[in-house]
Amino acid sequence: MPLPNSARTGVGAARRLLVDGRLVDAERTFATVDPATGEVLGHAPDATAAQAEAAVTAARRAFDTTGWPTDRDLRVRCLDQLHRALTEHLEELRELTIAEVGAPRMLTHGQQLDEPVELVRYYADLLRTHPLAEDLGEVEYLGQRHHRWVEKEAGGVLAAIVPYNYPVQLALAKLAPALAAGCTVVLKGAPDTPLITLALGELVAEHTDIPAGVVNVLTSSDASAGELLTTHPDVDMVSFTGSTATGRRIMAAASGTVKKVFLELGGKSALVVLDDADFAAAARYAAYMVCLHAGQSCAITSRMLVPRRHHDAIVELVAASLERVRYGDPARPRTYMGPLISERQRDKVDGMVRRAVAAGATLVTGGKRVDPGFFYTPTLLAGVGPGSEIAQEEVFGPVLAVIPYDGDEDAVRIANDSVYGLSGAVHGADRERALAVARRIRTGTFSVNGGNYFFADTPFGGCKQSGIGREKGVDGLEEFMERKTFGEVVG
């Protein structure tokens, strides 16, 4: 198995914060690491609390005193400029994403980079035509005619906080619709992947007419910067993607000033294989989904529910598929799976696998560290109990837990036996039966027989403890809008 080359050269260049229209340094920096090698890739500015405060102040001023929230034509033009800048710098962004995120090159041609860039164009086009008012007609009340209508307006100052796993996709999925809606934004990148987020800020500053203060970009190794954004009285909304535990803390912090919150949190999604399914196809889907970006995706199907009498046969098919997954240097074109983001994350994944085996699960394949870097082999655990830690807790690694069930009712019960409700999947030959199972499982998204739901125009989000609200699509735009209802006497 080919292992990664030494750290990438030329992509770890110094980056700067974007605060009130200016690219600025910080007093301190912190290191970011190439997860494929474990070597330092570069250094990012470590924003101080004072710089975070300045970013919020700038965003508040830009919202309250400029025409950005009401000038639709300006917002369209600036989004077009941002899309053009992203496109022109696509290959630089690609190499930085591969090096800092550990994302395989092939994945950057999809969800890690190319598709998110097109989100910006999608929202520019949507803004051109999206109705910002709704006429509710006239009614008679107390002898007079009253005309009613609703106008949609920008929601205010947004704090957008993104994690490390898909930093470009998640930043643009917040930034593009928020800007289209007329909001001003303070975007905070993850401490594990700061350089790619800062690169987006530099493109905003150097290649668009976005007014000073409308977009601010911070990176920090200190959690206090994020805490300030979630409690600051001048922030109207918080959009956060990350763990459920952190989402709970953000929700509590935001409650002090009754901020609107969007939360896209964890998942423990179930893939239900019905007894009439194509087992080989289901096994391939399961294997390649759980290894997508080394399992560091909130919506992957990390629980595979299989008919008990077919358990061993399906496990054998999945193991064969997992053993064919190409992992290694993410810069190589044919690599499917790269490393985990850090040694800390690899320790967490390995610990959960070890505890699962100690609790009675069978380690069929994988469960090994591969050095240098933070690689972990595609891992299959069979005979997993539905109430066990490995079946209930998010791993965020390439680990698939196979759980046997007895009949469709039992499968639905096990799938719903989770605090999460982000996604799910079903495989079955009888479409109506498969859809009946899918509709009974409480999630925000669902795949039927391998179908893809993840596009610019399709809303994405979860229920239960997987979050609140939706990203992408028209729903994603309206998350950042408020509605003002008018009444006027007309006669």
PDB file of N, CA and C in Angstrom, residues 33-105:
ATOM      1  N   VAL A  33      -1.376  21.045  10.653  1.00  0.00           N
ATOM      2  CA  VAL A  33      -0.608  19.847  10.334  1.00  0.00           C
ATOM      3  C   VAL A  33      -1.185  19.145   9.121  1.00  0.00           C
ATOM      4  N   ASP A  34      -0.313  18.634   8.265  1.00  0.00           N
ATOM      5  CA  ASP A  34      -0.709  17.780   7.150  1.00  0.00           C
ATOM      6  C   ASP A  34      -1.057  16.406   7.728  1.00  0.00           C
ATOM      7  N   PRO A  35      -2.332  16.003   7.720  1.00  0.00           N
ATOM      8  CA  PRO A  35      -2.699  14.741   8.373  1.00  0.00           C
ATOM      9  C   PRO A  35      -2.184  13.495   7.654  1.00  0.00           C
ATOM     10  N   ALA A  36      -1.731  13.664   6.409  1.00  0.00           N
ATOM     11  CA  ALA A  36      -1.182  12.522   5.687  1.00  0.00           C
ATOM     12  C   ALA A  36       0.256  12.225   6.059  1.00  0.00           C
ATOM     13  N   THR A  37       0.920  13.170   6.717  1.00  0.00           N
ATOM     14  CA  THR A  37       2.315  12.981   7.095  1.00  0.00           C
ATOM     15  C   THR A  37       2.581  13.244   8.563  1.00  0.00           C
ATOM     16  N   GLY A  38       1.713  14.016   9.207  1.00  0.00           N
ATOM     17  CA  GLY A  38       1.959  14.429  10.577  1.00  0.00           C
ATOM     18  C   GLY A  38       2.906  15.598  10.686  1.00  0.00           C
ATOM     19  N   GLU A  39       3.359  16.139   9.556  1.00  0.00           N
ATOM     20  CA  GLU A  39       4.305  17.255   9.560  1.00  0.00           C
ATOM     21  C   GLU A  39       3.558  18.594   9.552  1.00  0.00           C
ATOM     22  N   VAL A  40       4.199  19.616  10.119  1.00  0.00           N
ATOM     23  CA  VAL A  40       3.607  20.951  10.123  1.00  0.00           C
ATOM     24  C   VAL A  40       3.515  21.462   8.692  1.00  0.00           C
ATOM     25  N   LEU A  41       2.320  21.893   8.331  1.00  0.00           N
ATOM     26  CA  LEU A  41       2.062  22.397   6.984  1.00  0.00           C
ATOM     27  C   LEU A  41       2.251  23.911   6.918  1.00  0.00           C
ATOM     28  N   GLY A  42       1.856  24.595   7.965  1.00  0.00           N
ATOM     29  CA  GLY A  42       1.957  26.049   7.988  1.00  0.00           C
ATOM     30  C   GLY A  42       1.471  26.569   9.322  1.00  0.00           C
ATOM     31  N   HIS A  43       1.345  27.899   9.396  1.00  0.00           N
ATOM     32  CA  HIS A  43       0.890  28.541  10.625  1.00  0.00           C
ATOM     33  C   HIS A  43      -0.243  29.519  10.303  1.00  0.00           C
ATOM     34  N   ALA A  44      -1.202  29.583  11.192  1.00  0.00           N
ATOM     35  CA  ALA A  44      -2.369  30.452  11.007  1.00  0.00           C
ATOM     36  C   ALA A  44      -2.412  31.489  12.108  1.00  0.00           C
ATOM     37  N   PRO A  45      -2.946  32.675  11.812  1.00  0.00           N
ATOM     38  CA  PRO A  45      -3.097  33.692  12.856  1.00  0.00           C
ATOM     39  C   PRO A  45      -4.083  33.245  13.921  1.00  0.00           C
ATOM     40  N   ASP A  46      -3.676  33.464  15.165  1.00  0.00           N
ATOM     41  CA  ASP A  46      -4.482  33.052  16.324  1.00  0.00           C
ATOM     42  C   ASP A  46      -5.240  34.282  16.818  1.00  0.00           C
ATOM     43  N   ALA A  47      -6.465  34.434  16.342  1.00  0.00           N
ATOM     44  CA  ALA A  47      -7.222  35.654  16.632  1.00  0.00           C
ATOM     45  C   ALA A  47      -7.427  35.829  18.126  1.00  0.00           C
ATOM     46  N   THR A  48      -7.266  37.059  18.567  1.00  0.00           N
ATOM     47  CA  THR A  48      -7.514  37.396  19.964  1.00  0.00           C
ATOM     48  C   THR A  48      -8.989  37.702  20.179  1.00  0.00           C
ATOM     49  N   ALA A  49      -9.373  37.770  21.448  1.00  0.00           N
ATOM     50  CA  ALA A  49     -10.754  38.153  21.764  1.00  0.00           C
ATOM     51  C   ALA A  49     -11.042  39.554  21.250  1.00  0.00           C
ATOM     52  N   ALA A  50     -10.030  40.418  21.281  1.00  0.00           N
ATOM     53  CA  ALA A  50     -10.227  41.791  20.786  1.00  0.00           C
ATOM     54  C   ALA A  50     -10.491  41.794  19.283  1.00  0.00           C
ATOM     55  N   GLN A  51      -9.824  40.902  18.532  1.00  0.00           N
ATOM     56  CA  GLN A  51     -10.065  40.832  17.087  1.00  0.00           C
ATOM     57  C   GLN A  51     -11.443  40.237  16.792  1.00  0.00           C
ATOM     58  N   ALA A  52     -11.863  39.267  17.587  1.00  0.00           N
ATOM     59  CA  ALA A  52     -13.214  38.732  17.421  1.00  0.00           C
ATOM     60  C   ALA A  52     -14.253  39.811  17.711  1.00  0.00           C
ATOM     61  N   GLU A  53     -14.007  40.603  18.744  1.00  0.00           N
ATOM     62  CA  GLU A  53     -14.897  41.716  19.069  1.00  0.00           C
ATOM     63  C   GLU A  53     -14.940  42.726  17.925  1.00  0.00           C
ATOM     64  N   ALA A  54     -13.786  43.013  17.341  1.00  0.00           N
ATOM     65  CA  ALA A  54     -13.728  43.957  16.228  1.00  0.00           C
ATOM     66  C   ALA A  54     -14.483  43.424  15.014  1.00  0.00           C
ATOM     67  N   ALA A  55     -14.408  42.129  14.788  1.00  0.00           N
ATOM     68  CA  ALA A  55     -15.127  41.530  13.662  1.00  0.00           C
ATOM     69  C   ALA A  55     -16.637  41.655  13.842  1.00  0.00           C
ATOM     70  N   VAL A  56     -17.119  41.394  15.050  1.00  0.00           N
ATOM     71  CA  VAL A  56     -18.551  41.530  15.325  1.00  0.00           C
ATOM     72  C   VAL A  56     -18.983  42.989  15.173  1.00  0.00           C
ATOM     73  N   THR A  57     -18.184  43.903  15.695  1.00  0.00           N
ATOM     74  CA  THR A  57     -18.506  45.332  15.584  1.00  0.00           C
ATOM     75  C   THR A  57     -18.594  45.758  14.121  1.00  0.00           C
ATOM     76  N   ALA A  58     -17.660  45.265  13.307  1.00  0.00           N
ATOM     77  CA  ALA A  58     -17.665  45.602  11.889  1.00  0.00           C
ATOM     78  C   ALA A  58     -18.898  45.044  11.193  1.00  0.00           C
ATOM     79  N   ALA A  59     -19.245  43.809  11.518  1.00  0.00           N
ATOM     80  CA  ALA A  59     -20.425  43.197  10.907  1.00  0.00           C
ATOM     81  C   ALA A  59     -21.701  43.926  11.308  1.00  0.00           C
ATOM     82  N   ARG A  60     -21.766  44.345  12.576  1.00  0.00           N
ATOM     83  CA  ARG A  60     -22.940  45.087  13.048  1.00  0.00           C
ATOM     84  C   ARG A  60     -23.061  46.436  12.327  1.00  0.00           C
ATOM     85  N   ARG A  61     -21.929  47.137  12.221  1.00  0.00           N
ATOM     86  CA  ARG A  61     -21.955  48.428  11.535  1.00  0.00           C
ATOM     87  C   ARG A  61     -22.346  48.268  10.069  1.00  0.00           C
ATOM     88  N   ALA A  62     -21.782  47.251   9.410  1.00  0.00           N
ATOM     89  CA  ALA A  62     -22.089  47.055   7.992  1.00  0.00           C
ATOM     90  C   ALA A  62     -23.562  46.723   7.786  1.00  0.00           C
ATOM     91  N   PHE A  63     -24.135  45.983   8.720  1.00  0.00           N
ATOM     92  CA  PHE A  63     -25.561  45.654   8.580  1.00  0.00           C
ATOM     93  C   PHE A  63     -26.438  46.867   8.845  1.00  0.00           C
ATOM     94  N   ASP A  64     -26.093  47.641   9.863  1.00  0.00           N
ATOM     95  CA  ASP A  64     -26.968  48.730  10.304  1.00  0.00           C
ATOM     96  C   ASP A  64     -26.824  50.012   9.485  1.00  0.00           C
ATOM     97  N   THR A  65     -25.668  50.228   8.855  1.00  0.00           N
ATOM     98  CA  THR A  65     -25.423  51.541   8.254  1.00  0.00           C
ATOM     99  C   THR A  65     -25.125  51.522   6.764  1.00  0.00           C
ATOM    100  N   THR A  66     -25.048  50.356   6.142  1.00  0.00           N
ATOM    101  CA  THR A  66     -24.792  50.305   4.698  1.00  0.00           C
ATOM    102  C   THR A  66     -26.022  49.771   3.972  1.00  0.00           C
ATOM    103  N   GLY A  67     -25.970  49.852   2.663  1.00  0.00           N
ATOM    104  CA  GLY A  67     -27.084  49.364   1.860  1.00  0.00           C
ATOM    105  C   GLY A  67     -27.044  47.887   1.564  1.00  0.00           C
ATOM    106  N   TRP A  68     -26.076  47.178   2.128  1.00  0.00           N
ATOM    107  CA  TRP A  68     -25.947  45.752   1.816  1.00  0.00           C
ATOM    108  C   TRP A  68     -27.244  44.961   2.050  1.00  0.00           C
ATOM    109  N   PRO A  69     -27.942  45.134   3.166  1.00  0.00           N
ATOM    110  CA  PRO A  69     -29.126  44.294   3.399  1.00  0.00           C
ATOM    111  C   PRO A  69     -30.265  44.531   2.403  1.00  0.00           C
ATOM    112  N   THR A  70     -30.291  45.698   1.756  1.00  0.00           N
ATOM    113  CA  THR A  70     -31.433  46.039   0.894  1.00  0.00           C
ATOM    114  C   THR A  70     -31.083  46.126  -0.586  1.00  0.00           C
ATOM    115  N   ASP A  71     -29.801  46.098  -0.930  1.00  0.00           N
ATOM    116  CA  ASP A  71     -29.385  46.265  -2.330  1.00  0.00           C
ATOM    117  C   ASP A  71     -29.201  44.894  -2.979  1.00  0.00           C
ATOM    118  N   ARG A  72     -30.283  44.384  -3.554  1.00  0.00           N
ATOM    119  CA  ARG A  72     -30.236  43.059  -4.158  1.00  0.00           C
ATOM    120  C   ARG A  72     -29.224  43.015  -5.301  1.00  0.00           C
ATOM    121  N   ASP A  73     -29.190  44.044  -6.141  1.00  0.00           N
ATOM    122  CA  ASP A  73     -28.288  44.043  -7.302  1.00  0.00           C
ATOM    123  C   ASP A  73     -26.830  43.970  -6.860  1.00  0.00           C
ATOM    124  N   LEU A  74     -26.478  44.690  -5.802  1.00  0.00           N
ATOM    125  CA  LEU A  74     -25.113  44.636  -5.290  1.00  0.00           C
ATOM    126  C   LEU A  74     -24.779  43.229  -4.812  1.00  0.00           C
ATOM    127  N   ARG A  75     -25.690  42.608  -4.107  1.00  0.00           N
ATOM    128  CA  ARG A  75     -25.425  41.263  -3.583  1.00  0.00           C
ATOM    129  C   ARG A  75     -25.263  40.262  -4.722  1.00  0.00           C
ATOM    130  N   VAL A  76     -26.085  40.366  -5.745  1.00  0.00           N
ATOM    131  CA  VAL A  76     -25.941  39.481  -6.903  1.00  0.00           C
ATOM    132  C   VAL A  76     -24.571  39.674  -7.540  1.00  0.00           C
ATOM    133  N   ARG A  77     -24.188  40.930  -7.742  1.00  0.00           N
ATOM    134  CA  ARG A  77     -22.904  41.203  -8.385  1.00  0.00           C
ATOM    135  C   ARG A  77     -21.743  40.641  -7.562  1.00  0.00           C
ATOM    136  N   CYS A  78     -21.805  40.831  -6.262  1.00  0.00           N
ATOM    137  CA  CYS A  78     -20.717  40.360  -5.408  1.00  0.00           C
ATOM    138  C   CYS A  78     -20.652  38.834  -5.350  1.00  0.00           C
ATOM    139  N   LEU A  79     -21.789  38.179  -5.347  1.00  0.00           N
ATOM    140  CA  LEU A  79     -21.780  36.717  -5.383  1.00  0.00           C
ATOM    141  C   LEU A  79     -21.221  36.217  -6.706  1.00  0.00           C
ATOM    142  N   ASP A  80     -21.558  36.881  -7.797  1.00  0.00           N
ATOM    143  CA  ASP A  80     -20.972  36.516  -9.094  1.00  0.00           C
ATOM    144  C   ASP A  80     -19.453  36.682  -9.058  1.00  0.00           C
ATOM    145  N   GLN A  81     -18.980  37.759  -8.456  1.00  0.00           N
ATOM    146  CA  GLN A  81     -17.540  37.992  -8.346  1.00  0.00           C
ATOM    147  C   GLN A  81     -16.876  36.916  -7.493  1.00  0.00           C
ATOM    148  N   LEU A  82     -17.521  36.555  -6.389  1.00  0.00           N
ATOM    149  CA  LEU A  82     -16.953  35.528  -5.518  1.00  0.00           C
ATOM    150  C   LEU A  82     -16.881  34.196  -6.245  1.00  0.00           C
ATOM    151  N   HIS A  83     -17.922  33.856  -6.986  1.00  0.00           N
ATOM    152  CA  HIS A  83     -17.900  32.608  -7.750  1.00  0.00           C
ATOM    153  C   HIS A  83     -16.761  32.621  -8.765  1.00  0.00           C
ATOM    154  N   ARG A  84     -16.586  33.740  -9.449  1.00  0.00           N
ATOM    155  CA  ARG A  84     -15.518  33.841 -10.445  1.00  0.00           C
ATOM    156  C   ARG A  84     -14.145  33.710  -9.773  1.00  0.00           C
ATOM    157  N   ALA A  85     -13.971  34.349  -8.622  1.00  0.00           N
ATOM    158  CA  ALA A  85     -12.689  34.263  -7.916  1.00  0.00           C
ATOM    159  C   ALA A  85     -12.403  32.833  -7.462  1.00  0.00           C
ATOM    160  N   LEU A  86     -13.413  32.165  -6.926  1.00  0.00           N
ATOM    161  CA  LEU A  86     -13.242  30.769  -6.504  1.00  0.00           C
ATOM    162  C   LEU A  86     -12.866  29.893  -7.684  1.00  0.00           C
ATOM    163  N   THR A  87     -13.520  30.114  -8.814  1.00  0.00           N
ATOM    164  CA  THR A  87     -13.241  29.318 -10.005  1.00  0.00           C
ATOM    165  C   THR A  87     -11.821  29.558 -10.511  1.00  0.00           C
ATOM    166  N   GLU A  88     -11.418  30.816 -10.516  1.00  0.00           N
ATOM    167  CA  GLU A  88     -10.079  31.149 -11.010  1.00  0.00           C
ATOM    168  C   GLU A  88      -8.969  30.614 -10.099  1.00  0.00           C
ATOM    169  N   HIS A  89      -9.259  30.451  -8.824  1.00  0.00           N
ATOM    170  CA  HIS A  89      -8.262  29.965  -7.864  1.00  0.00           C
ATOM    171  C   HIS A  89      -8.551  28.527  -7.432  1.00  0.00           C
ATOM    172  N   LEU A  90      -9.313  27.819  -8.245  1.00  0.00           N
ATOM    173  CA  LEU A  90      -9.781  26.481  -7.867  1.00  0.00           C
ATOM    174  C   LEU A  90      -8.626  25.521  -7.611  1.00  0.00           C
ATOM    175  N   GLU A  91      -7.612  25.529  -8.453  1.00  0.00           N
ATOM    176  CA  GLU A  91      -6.539  24.544  -8.294  1.00  0.00           C
ATOM    177  C   GLU A  91      -5.685  24.836  -7.066  1.00  0.00           C
ATOM    178  N   GLU A  92      -5.483  26.110  -6.750  1.00  0.00           N
ATOM    179  CA  GLU A  92      -4.781  26.452  -5.513  1.00  0.00           C
ATOM    180  C   GLU A  92      -5.577  25.962  -4.309  1.00  0.00           C
ATOM    181  N   LEU A  93      -6.874  26.187  -4.337  1.00  0.00           N
ATOM    182  CA  LEU A  93      -7.736  25.714  -3.252  1.00  0.00           C
ATOM    183  C   LEU A  93      -7.741  24.193  -3.179  1.00  0.00           C
ATOM    184  N   ARG A  94      -7.669  23.545  -4.323  1.00  0.00           N
ATOM    185  CA  ARG A  94      -7.676  22.075  -4.345  1.00  0.00           C
ATOM    186  C   ARG A  94      -6.441  21.529  -3.629  1.00  0.00           C
ATOM    187  N   GLU A  95      -5.264  22.060  -3.969  1.00  0.00           N
ATOM    188  CA  GLU A  95      -4.049  21.549  -3.349  1.00  0.00           C
ATOM    189  C   GLU A  95      -4.022  21.829  -1.855  1.00  0.00           C
ATOM    190  N   LEU A  96      -4.546  22.973  -1.449  1.00  0.00           N
ATOM    191  CA  LEU A  96      -4.598  23.298  -0.030  1.00  0.00           C
ATOM    192  C   LEU A  96      -5.579  22.388   0.703  1.00  0.00           C
ATOM    193  N   THR A  97      -6.707  22.080   0.077  1.00  0.00           N
ATOM    194  CA  THR A  97      -7.692  21.182   0.696  1.00  0.00           C
ATOM    195  C   THR A  97      -7.113  19.777   0.858  1.00  0.00           C
ATOM    196  N   ILE A  98      -6.424  19.300  -0.159  1.00  0.00           N
ATOM    197  CA  ILE A  98      -5.806  17.971  -0.074  1.00  0.00           C
ATOM    198  C   ILE A  98      -4.793  17.937   1.054  1.00  0.00           C
ATOM    199  N   ALA A  99      -3.961  18.976   1.127  1.00  0.00           N
ATOM    200  CA  ALA A  99      -2.868  18.983   2.097  1.00  0.00           C
ATOM    201  C   ALA A  99      -3.347  19.197   3.522  1.00  0.00           C
ATOM    202  N   GLU A 100      -4.262  20.136   3.729  1.00  0.00           N
ATOM    203  CA  GLU A 100      -4.646  20.483   5.096  1.00  0.00           C
ATOM    204  C   GLU A 100      -5.774  19.609   5.634  1.00  0.00           C
ATOM    205  N   VAL A 101      -6.721  19.271   4.778  1.00  0.00           N
ATOM    206  CA  VAL A 101      -7.888  18.491   5.211  1.00  0.00           C
ATOM    207  C   VAL A 101      -7.617  16.993   5.122  1.00  0.00           C
ATOM    208  N   GLY A 102      -6.653  16.609   4.279  1.00  0.00           N
ATOM    209  CA  GLY A 102      -6.426  15.190   4.029  1.00  0.00           C
ATOM    210  C   GLY A 102      -7.460  14.595   3.108  1.00  0.00           C
ATOM    211  N   ALA A 103      -8.167  15.455   2.363  1.00  0.00           N
ATOM    212  CA  ALA A 103      -9.224  14.987   1.467  1.00  0.00           C
ATOM    213  C   ALA A 103      -8.601  14.397   0.208  1.00  0.00           C
ATOM    214  N   PRO A 104      -9.028  13.221  -0.218  1.00  0.00           N
ATOM    215  CA  PRO A 104      -8.509  12.656  -1.468  1.00  0.00           C
ATOM    216  C   PRO A 104      -8.810  13.568  -2.656  1.00  0.00           C
ATOM    217  N   ARG A 105      -7.897  13.582  -3.599  1.00  0.00           N
ATOM    218  CA  ARG A 105      -8.058  14.428  -4.777  1.00  0.00           C
ATOM    219  C   ARG A 105      -9.402  14.186  -5.454  1.00  0.00           C
TER     220      ARG A 105
END
